[in-house]
Amino acid sequence: MSHKEEYIMDNAEVELARLRSAPVTPKVRMQIPPQDMPAQDPSERRHNMDEVALGYTPAQAMLEAERCLQCKNAPCIAGCPVRIDIPGFIGKVKGGDFLGAGKIIKKTNLLPSICGRVCPQETQCQAPCTVGKALHSVGKAVQIGRLERFVADYERTHGAVEVPNVASPTGRKVAIVGAGPAGLTCAADVRREGHDVTIFEAFHKSGGVMVYGIPEFRLPKVLVQSEAEVLESMGVDFELNFLVGRTRPLLSLLREDGYDAVFIGTGAGLPKFMDIPGENLVGVFSANEYLTRANLLKAYMKGKAGTPIYPSHRVAVLGGGNVAMDSARMALRLGAEEVRVLYRRTREEMPARAEEVEHAIEEGIIFDFLKSPTRVLGDDKGRVAALEVLSYELGEPDDSGRRRPVPIRGSEEIMPFDTVIVAIGNESNPLISQTTPQLQVDRHGHIIVDERQKTSVERVYAGGDIVLGSATVILAMGEGRQAAQAINEILQ
Amino acid sequence: MHGTHKIVSKSQLSEEVFRIEVQAPLVAQERKAGQFVIVMYDEDFSERIPLTIADADPVRGTVTLIFQTVGASTHKLALKNPGDSIVLLGPLGNPTHIERFGWAVCVGGGIGLAPLHPIAKALKEAGNRVTVISGARTKDLLIMQDELAAIADEHIVVTDDGSFGRKALVTEPLGELCRRAPSPDIVVTIGPPIMMKFCAETTRPYGIKTLASLNTIMLDGTGMCGGCRVSIGGTTKFVCVDGPEFDAHLVDWDGMLMRLGTYKEIEKEAHDRCHLEMRIEELEAQGDGARAPEKEPAK
């Protein structure tokens, strides 16, 4: 830990004591600066897989909690996809009752240690925060995500993780397809009502994108595992290495195996490619492949893991979302000397969380904005040697409200690379719909659901990326929760 | 959490080729000719290894896998014994399209003879006249010969070194069959990519529909990673969800061969290390008695 980190922590204790020596008025609260989260030094962390952010100390958490104005209308709650009682849990943190805070969060969110780390708070709960609004900066809003993370970690490290109550058995059975954020949330909510729940997962580990996609340095796998263990203690059954649609047809679960309802949360599917010449050359990877090798299959543990990872020196990452940031930072940790992110627009339009972009820059990732490749060039062995890159400028806003990038004619340049990671999103997974033709999908292959997450097939519900396209962990959880409510209603 | 599968029997077909029978009732029930599974020798550090299904017994609830120890991962898989559990996911990929074509020629090379068997069997059961061409480097690597001979109306065997059958590559008898009148109605080829490529080149001038079953680099086997992508007639397809069988005349064989070599150097190193470790283990097992005095503290 650096001196800066130590200062941040020590300073919080002094500040907290000083603050509490006099009555704390709203005006005083507004003057407390948002607490920085201690983090590993960039020059160190770029060489290890350990978590980057280190989390608040108790004093920092209490000081940050003092910034909350406890607004009666609580605009933050409306910004949370699972409607956590945010002022409620922050109030407990302020009083030092961290376990009490955990109980409040757990009422609506079973996976707070995960959400506290990977939610895009700046566009959700922290966006409408009164403090941020008053200070004219969403960055100065109450740091709700960091507090949530602190509370969840405190609960876990103090051995106080509570297993939610499960109602007495109803004799009803629910099948959950996919053990990602949507499936795990749905499973918990359905299980609470006393129904039998089995989660079917195609991979050999549960967690979905949280284990194959999001890297260890951003979300330690031990957290995902402990959240899944809570579900196991609740009596949820996990069938790993089970591909619904192939190992067993979806409808057989309902018709022959006695399940009363099914929730499909199979997540992202086919990775998108740029559709440019040379994309099948050796050294071009989808972010899904690159990250799955590194995370789920532990390719970073060289010599121990059976799965190889491509030895890279100069890496181009295409895309501007969180997955692009994860890929770039992973490539750096796996030994690449130079990693550049090529993005067609500018930093303002990047969909990645601000914190991830900052962390990436600190670690030495280079950003080439307003650039996009037109061709991948290979050597005589079919390996990537370079990208031909076109420059863009921003034009009029498009449908998404973001200014449309317009190519600058004749601006092509050759940039040398040996590895290209494509992180421009996913198309939907065709497996379930291929093997269950009764299920209606839209022209992108996403499963069509009504406002209660119900599909075109009776007793079959769906949510998360298989419905939304590429979204976030928390949105998937929100859909899982909504589906669970609907399922619980039909099973009453 | 459950999801591992027990090995119920194991046999060694040649120095490098193993057959394991794995308890997997649902897979045994659902699988069709042409489909494959992904296996792992453990849940923590294993590579995910795609293997075609050689046979299945829905009554016993087992699937049979035949594999060759070509790298570190398959070596480790070969160390597993009856009673041990492995990870197994499947059945994956689309089944072979089986219909009554007329005369079907099934060409298998080396380990590819194992997955060729269920396809040849299904074609035979659909009423086709089936010719099987079995090929291997040497006699030792010719597998499934009794099973294939039992199905085939005509069985041609070739080895590269002439140690059994004709001394030839599979493309030689395949070319001869293409020149017969009438010529085959369909050719199915499974084996080393280079063999499948030359089978495609052999049948191309005769315009005989030829299917090849591809075994590319793959992680999840469910359409998520895209590592298995291959260009088919200029369009990128995923072997796991669009395949594994494709029109052999449309496959970009050179591109596929290049992609298969992505980790060649790393894999060679891992393979060598694996052999070294196995050799050390062997020596230690042999030499335990001999070296025991060394372990005693010096006085």
XYZ file of C-alpha atoms in Angstrom, chain A residues 28-490:
463
model
C -21.609 20.622 6.858
C -22.477 17.318 5.193
C -22.238 18.898 1.766
C -18.728 20.077 2.581
C -17.370 16.583 3.256
C -15.475 15.526 0.132
C -16.390 12.132 -1.390
C -14.091 9.491 0.034
C -11.583 8.063 -2.387
C -11.345 4.325 -2.347
C -7.858 3.047 -1.586
C -6.449 1.054 -4.474
C -3.342 -0.927 -5.315
C -0.644 1.240 -6.846
C -0.991 1.152 -10.664
C 2.652 0.260 -11.229
C 2.260 -2.772 -8.987
C -1.199 -3.928 -9.903
C -0.517 -4.047 -13.627
C 1.630 -7.074 -12.842
C -0.782 -8.981 -10.623
C -4.318 -10.389 -10.678
C -5.249 -9.182 -7.189
C -8.196 -6.903 -6.765
C -7.422 -3.313 -7.745
C -9.723 -1.489 -5.349
C -9.127 -2.222 -1.680
C -12.369 -0.989 -0.167
C -13.182 1.567 2.519
C -12.040 1.385 6.113
C -14.838 1.615 8.736
C -13.963 5.264 9.381
C -14.069 6.086 5.679
C -17.415 4.337 5.335
C -18.893 6.261 8.268
C -17.510 9.529 6.950
C -18.930 8.840 3.492
C -22.261 7.879 5.076
C -22.300 11.281 6.814
C -22.547 12.870 3.370
C -25.997 11.354 2.796
C -28.821 13.862 3.384
C -31.405 11.106 4.034
C -33.785 12.701 1.499
C -37.411 11.820 2.221
C -38.154 11.180 -1.455
C -34.961 9.073 -1.839
C -34.328 9.612 -5.570
C -31.466 7.102 -5.356
C -33.852 4.193 -4.768
C -35.611 4.876 -8.056
C -32.240 4.675 -9.760
C -31.532 1.187 -8.429
C -32.800 -1.683 -10.607
C -33.446 -3.815 -7.511
C -34.708 -0.914 -5.338
C -32.363 -1.213 -2.375
C -33.404 0.955 0.605
C -30.315 3.120 0.133
C -30.916 5.840 2.757
C -31.882 3.068 5.172
C -28.640 1.138 4.891
C -26.517 4.300 4.774
C -28.167 5.429 8.000
C -27.022 2.206 9.661
C -23.474 2.664 8.311
C -23.415 6.163 9.747
C -24.244 4.755 13.161
C -21.585 2.071 12.824
C -24.153 -0.741 12.614
C -22.576 -2.388 9.579
C -24.301 -5.738 10.029
C -27.647 -3.951 10.327
C -26.864 -2.175 7.079
C -26.177 -5.538 5.472
C -29.572 -6.840 6.550
C -31.323 -3.933 4.860
C -29.439 -4.461 1.585
C -30.024 -8.213 1.644
C -33.789 -7.668 1.724
C -33.698 -6.812 -1.955
C -30.201 -7.719 -3.133
C -28.640 -11.047 -2.404
C -25.381 -10.217 -4.191
C -24.198 -6.893 -2.702
C -20.466 -7.670 -2.724
C -20.799 -8.174 -6.472
C -23.059 -5.193 -7.200
C -20.932 -2.914 -5.042
C -18.059 -3.724 -7.379
C -19.510 -3.993 -10.862
C -22.675 -1.854 -10.986
C -22.479 1.315 -13.080
C -23.581 3.436 -10.097
C -22.869 6.711 -11.856
C -25.738 6.045 -14.255
C -28.002 4.387 -11.681
C -28.389 5.162 -7.958
C -25.726 7.885 -7.867
C -27.056 9.756 -10.911
C -30.147 11.228 -9.180
C -28.417 11.720 -5.777
C -29.293 15.130 -4.307
C -25.750 15.732 -3.075
C -24.307 15.140 -6.556
C -26.969 17.375 -8.092
C -26.319 20.158 -5.601
C -22.595 19.980 -6.277
C -23.209 19.839 -10.039
C -21.217 16.628 -10.432
C -22.347 13.025 -10.424
C -18.811 12.183 -9.333
C -19.513 14.028 -6.078
C -22.698 12.097 -5.324
C -22.745 9.917 -2.210
C -20.549 6.929 -3.070
C -23.366 4.413 -2.691
C -21.606 1.600 -4.527
C -18.507 1.826 -2.374
C -20.649 1.788 0.744
C -22.566 -1.231 -0.485
C -19.291 -2.988 -1.149
C -17.975 -2.078 2.294
C -21.078 -3.424 4.025
C -21.027 -6.689 2.085
C -17.314 -7.232 2.708
C -17.711 -6.430 6.399
C -20.479 -8.979 6.692
C -18.431 -11.644 4.942
C -15.151 -11.043 6.748
C -16.960 -11.050 10.076
C -18.510 -14.428 9.348
C -21.952 -12.922 9.575
C -23.384 -13.862 6.190
C -26.944 -14.794 6.879
C -28.808 -17.401 4.937
C -32.179 -15.938 3.973
C -35.249 -17.648 5.372
C -36.919 -20.229 3.188
C -40.668 -20.807 3.530
C -41.925 -24.335 4.176
C -41.883 -26.643 1.131
C -44.637 -26.076 -1.415
C -43.930 -29.165 -3.485
C -43.536 -26.982 -6.579
C -40.413 -27.230 -8.745
C -38.728 -24.488 -10.742
C -35.895 -24.905 -13.244
C -33.432 -22.069 -13.773
C -31.354 -22.185 -16.952
C -28.010 -20.483 -16.471
C -26.184 -19.674 -13.218
C -25.368 -16.060 -14.031
C -26.671 -12.932 -12.301
C -30.221 -13.271 -13.679
C -30.495 -16.967 -12.830
C -28.971 -16.711 -9.357
C -31.267 -13.817 -8.403
C -34.337 -15.547 -9.750
C -33.346 -18.774 -7.973
C -32.995 -17.045 -4.613
C -36.321 -15.243 -4.842
C -38.196 -18.344 -5.930
C -36.531 -20.524 -3.319
C -37.480 -18.092 -0.526
C -41.112 -18.934 -1.213
C -40.440 -22.593 -0.469
C -40.341 -23.924 -4.031
C -37.736 -26.496 -5.049
C -35.171 -24.889 -7.336
C -32.624 -26.471 -9.658
C -30.133 -24.339 -11.565
C -28.791 -25.848 -14.795
C -25.419 -24.453 -15.857
C -23.459 -25.343 -18.989
C -20.066 -24.431 -17.562
C -18.275 -26.317 -14.813
C -18.556 -23.352 -12.424
C -21.530 -21.224 -11.478
C -21.540 -17.447 -11.835
C -21.901 -16.910 -15.569
C -20.246 -13.700 -16.768
C -19.082 -13.058 -13.200
C -16.688 -16.022 -13.479
C -15.886 -16.260 -17.181
C -15.950 -12.586 -18.104
C -15.251 -10.156 -15.283
C -11.606 -10.537 -14.236
C -10.326 -11.502 -10.820
C -8.732 -8.065 -10.368
C -12.154 -6.443 -10.560
C -14.320 -9.130 -8.985
C -12.554 -11.833 -6.954
C -13.996 -15.231 -7.778
C -14.138 -16.183 -4.123
C -16.961 -13.637 -3.751
C -19.000 -15.177 -6.535
C -18.406 -18.576 -5.017
C -19.537 -17.487 -1.576
C -22.714 -15.971 -3.033
C -23.443 -19.277 -4.779
C -22.783 -21.072 -1.493
C -25.494 -18.986 0.155
C -27.904 -20.321 -2.442
C -26.736 -23.855 -1.763
C -27.348 -23.380 1.948
C -30.845 -22.234 1.055
C -31.321 -25.619 -0.589
C -30.945 -24.596 -4.226
C -29.678 -27.479 -6.329
C -26.955 -26.902 -8.959
C -26.627 -29.132 -12.023
C -23.359 -28.083 -13.629
C -22.193 -29.202 -17.091
C -25.799 -29.383 -18.192
C -26.831 -27.656 -21.399
C -30.578 -27.244 -21.484
C -31.647 -27.680 -25.094
C -28.970 -30.286 -25.744
C -28.492 -32.392 -22.611
C -32.253 -32.228 -22.106
C -34.835 -30.412 -24.228
C -36.287 -27.359 -22.493
C -39.862 -28.535 -22.775
C -39.005 -31.963 -21.328
C -38.253 -30.182 -18.075
C -41.886 -29.073 -17.937
C -43.570 -32.039 -19.546
C -41.615 -34.995 -18.187
C -39.398 -33.896 -15.328
C -42.111 -32.307 -13.219
C -40.955 -28.689 -13.267
C -43.795 -26.218 -12.839
C -41.949 -23.255 -14.362
C -38.700 -22.476 -16.137
C -36.602 -19.316 -16.126
C -34.147 -18.836 -19.002
C -31.141 -16.691 -18.141
C -28.588 -18.024 -20.596
C -26.867 -14.686 -21.102
C -24.799 -13.421 -23.959
C -24.235 -15.486 -27.009
C -22.259 -15.330 -30.192
C -19.578 -12.680 -29.982
C -19.850 -9.969 -32.619
C -16.941 -9.379 -34.952
C -16.188 -6.280 -37.023
C -16.857 -8.035 -40.310
C -13.607 -6.741 -41.805
C -11.037 -8.671 -43.868
C -8.485 -10.679 -41.891
C -10.624 -11.272 -38.821
C -10.009 -15.007 -38.846
C -6.239 -14.586 -38.718
C -4.342 -16.169 -35.850
C -4.196 -13.673 -32.989
C -7.707 -12.221 -33.387
C -9.900 -13.144 -30.431
C -13.355 -12.299 -29.237
C -13.235 -10.715 -25.785
C -15.359 -13.653 -24.631
C -12.693 -16.111 -25.687
C -9.775 -14.090 -24.372
C -11.384 -13.457 -20.995
C -12.754 -16.989 -20.613
C -9.276 -18.404 -21.145
C -7.811 -16.001 -18.638
C -10.566 -16.063 -16.002
C -12.610 -19.234 -15.951
C -9.835 -21.459 -17.269
C -7.118 -19.667 -15.285
C -4.698 -19.395 -18.190
C -2.819 -16.740 -16.224
C -1.521 -19.499 -13.972
C 1.028 -20.625 -16.485
C 2.359 -24.118 -15.953
C -0.642 -25.051 -13.842
C -3.544 -24.361 -16.174
C -4.088 -26.645 -19.129
C -5.522 -23.825 -21.227
C -3.013 -21.747 -23.169
C -3.186 -18.003 -23.747
C -1.702 -16.296 -26.768
C 1.662 -14.670 -26.074
C 1.118 -11.001 -26.911
C 3.395 -7.996 -27.145
C 1.299 -5.327 -28.841
C -2.427 -5.655 -28.304
C -5.302 -3.754 -29.906
C -8.646 -3.877 -28.114
C -11.609 -2.841 -30.237
C -14.563 -1.331 -28.359
C -15.342 1.103 -25.572
C -17.354 -0.804 -22.982
C -16.493 -2.503 -19.709
C -15.581 -5.695 -21.537
C -13.060 -3.756 -23.627
C -11.540 -2.304 -20.431
C -11.392 -5.766 -18.849
C -9.726 -7.234 -21.937
C -7.155 -4.462 -22.172
C -6.218 -4.609 -18.503
C -6.086 -8.402 -18.615
C -3.764 -8.347 -21.645
C -1.463 -6.004 -19.746
C -1.383 -8.333 -16.758
C -0.654 -11.292 -18.985
C 2.538 -9.615 -20.105
C 1.767 -7.442 -23.142
C 4.177 -4.529 -23.481
C 1.705 -2.170 -25.110
C -2.073 -2.261 -25.048
C -4.163 0.219 -27.024
C -7.928 0.607 -27.018
C -9.320 1.708 -30.372
C -12.707 3.382 -30.128
C -14.725 4.995 -32.880
C -15.983 7.855 -30.734
C -14.466 9.837 -27.864
C -14.114 9.290 -24.145
C -17.433 11.038 -23.433
C -19.362 8.478 -25.476
C -17.623 5.435 -24.016
C -20.128 3.111 -22.354
C -17.527 1.810 -19.866
C -17.789 2.797 -16.219
C -15.762 5.925 -15.519
C -13.813 4.166 -12.780
C -12.713 1.367 -15.108
C -11.518 3.863 -17.705
C -9.568 5.782 -15.054
C -8.020 2.593 -13.723
C -7.060 1.536 -17.246
C -5.397 4.887 -17.951
C -3.524 4.761 -14.645
C -2.207 1.334 -15.549
C -0.823 2.580 -18.840
C -3.460 1.496 -21.345
C -3.313 3.856 -24.335
C -6.579 5.100 -25.832
C -6.872 5.856 -29.520
C -10.161 7.679 -29.831
C -11.950 8.302 -33.122
C -10.206 5.358 -34.712
C -11.532 2.090 -36.052
C -9.849 -0.651 -38.081
C -10.727 -1.437 -41.670
C -8.519 -4.514 -42.153
C -6.415 -6.953 -40.149
C -3.114 -7.616 -41.868
C -1.257 -10.892 -41.373
C 2.239 -12.245 -41.879
C 3.134 -15.231 -44.057
C 2.141 -17.616 -41.247
C -1.355 -16.181 -41.018
C -0.637 -14.368 -37.757
C -1.744 -10.813 -37.018
C 0.924 -8.264 -37.952
C -0.947 -4.964 -38.083
C -4.252 -3.150 -38.338
C -5.204 -0.736 -41.044
C -6.978 2.002 -39.123
C -9.285 4.772 -40.255
C -9.774 8.024 -38.334
C -13.178 9.510 -37.586
C -14.683 12.816 -36.529
C -17.931 13.362 -34.670
C -20.948 14.422 -36.694
C -24.636 14.808 -35.903
C -26.226 12.840 -33.023
C -27.659 9.448 -33.990
C -30.665 7.495 -32.618
C -28.832 6.794 -29.371
C -28.284 10.536 -28.889
C -24.540 10.104 -29.206
C -22.764 12.017 -31.941
C -22.255 9.794 -34.935
C -18.644 9.079 -35.915
C -17.946 10.000 -39.526
C -14.877 8.532 -41.266
C -12.233 10.937 -42.505
C -11.452 9.999 -46.097
C -7.890 9.023 -46.840
C -6.911 8.882 -43.179
C -5.921 5.196 -43.244
C -2.782 4.328 -41.351
C -1.037 1.072 -40.488
C -0.551 0.298 -36.791
C 1.565 -2.728 -35.866
C -0.056 -5.277 -33.500
C 0.314 -8.989 -32.856
C -3.009 -9.453 -31.074
C -6.480 -8.047 -31.673
C -9.265 -8.475 -29.113
C -12.737 -7.686 -30.404
C -14.999 -6.345 -27.651
C -17.956 -4.878 -29.521
C -20.731 -6.889 -27.898
C -22.602 -10.118 -28.440
C -25.448 -11.403 -30.475
C -27.951 -13.631 -28.779
C -27.196 -17.255 -28.117
C -28.993 -19.376 -30.700
C -29.004 -22.613 -28.734
C -32.224 -22.421 -26.774
C -34.257 -21.022 -29.639
C -32.655 -23.462 -32.102
C -33.655 -26.375 -29.918
C -37.000 -24.901 -28.749
C -38.715 -23.624 -31.899
C -41.901 -22.794 -29.949
C -40.080 -19.938 -28.229
C -40.599 -16.606 -29.992
C -37.519 -14.495 -30.592
C -37.067 -11.114 -32.263
C -35.001 -10.547 -35.386
C -31.856 -10.317 -33.278
C -32.639 -13.665 -31.694
C -33.497 -12.186 -28.312
C -36.311 -13.971 -26.514
C -39.508 -11.928 -26.572
C -41.064 -11.442 -23.130
C -43.953 -9.451 -21.727
C -43.646 -6.933 -18.879
C -43.588 -9.809 -16.389
C -40.709 -11.559 -18.244
C -43.050 -14.239 -19.582
C -42.144 -15.764 -22.956
C -44.480 -17.007 -25.691
C -44.474 -20.431 -24.018
C -46.672 -21.023 -20.952
C -44.757 -21.232 -17.673
C -41.487 -20.237 -19.358
C -39.881 -16.930 -18.348
C -36.668 -15.279 -19.481
C -34.425 -12.400 -18.464
C -30.963 -10.887 -18.626
C -28.845 -10.658 -21.756
C -30.857 -13.317 -23.636
C -33.700 -10.766 -23.555
C -31.816 -7.454 -23.310
C -28.812 -8.040 -25.538
C -25.558 -6.906 -23.979
C -26.507 -5.283 -20.664
C -25.162 -5.274 -17.129
C -25.056 -7.608 -14.157
C -27.524 -5.500 -12.216
C -30.051 -5.201 -15.039
C -29.928 -8.966 -15.452
C -30.535 -9.308 -11.721
C -33.470 -6.928 -11.941
C -35.046 -9.088 -14.639
C -34.377 -12.247 -12.662
C -36.140 -10.686 -9.699
C -39.133 -9.627 -11.779
C -39.445 -13.082 -13.311
C -39.259 -14.624 -9.836
C -42.207 -12.497 -8.701
C -44.245 -13.620 -11.687
C -43.282 -17.259 -11.153
C -44.090 -17.068 -7.443
C -47.516 -15.683 -8.335
C -48.445 -18.462 -10.748
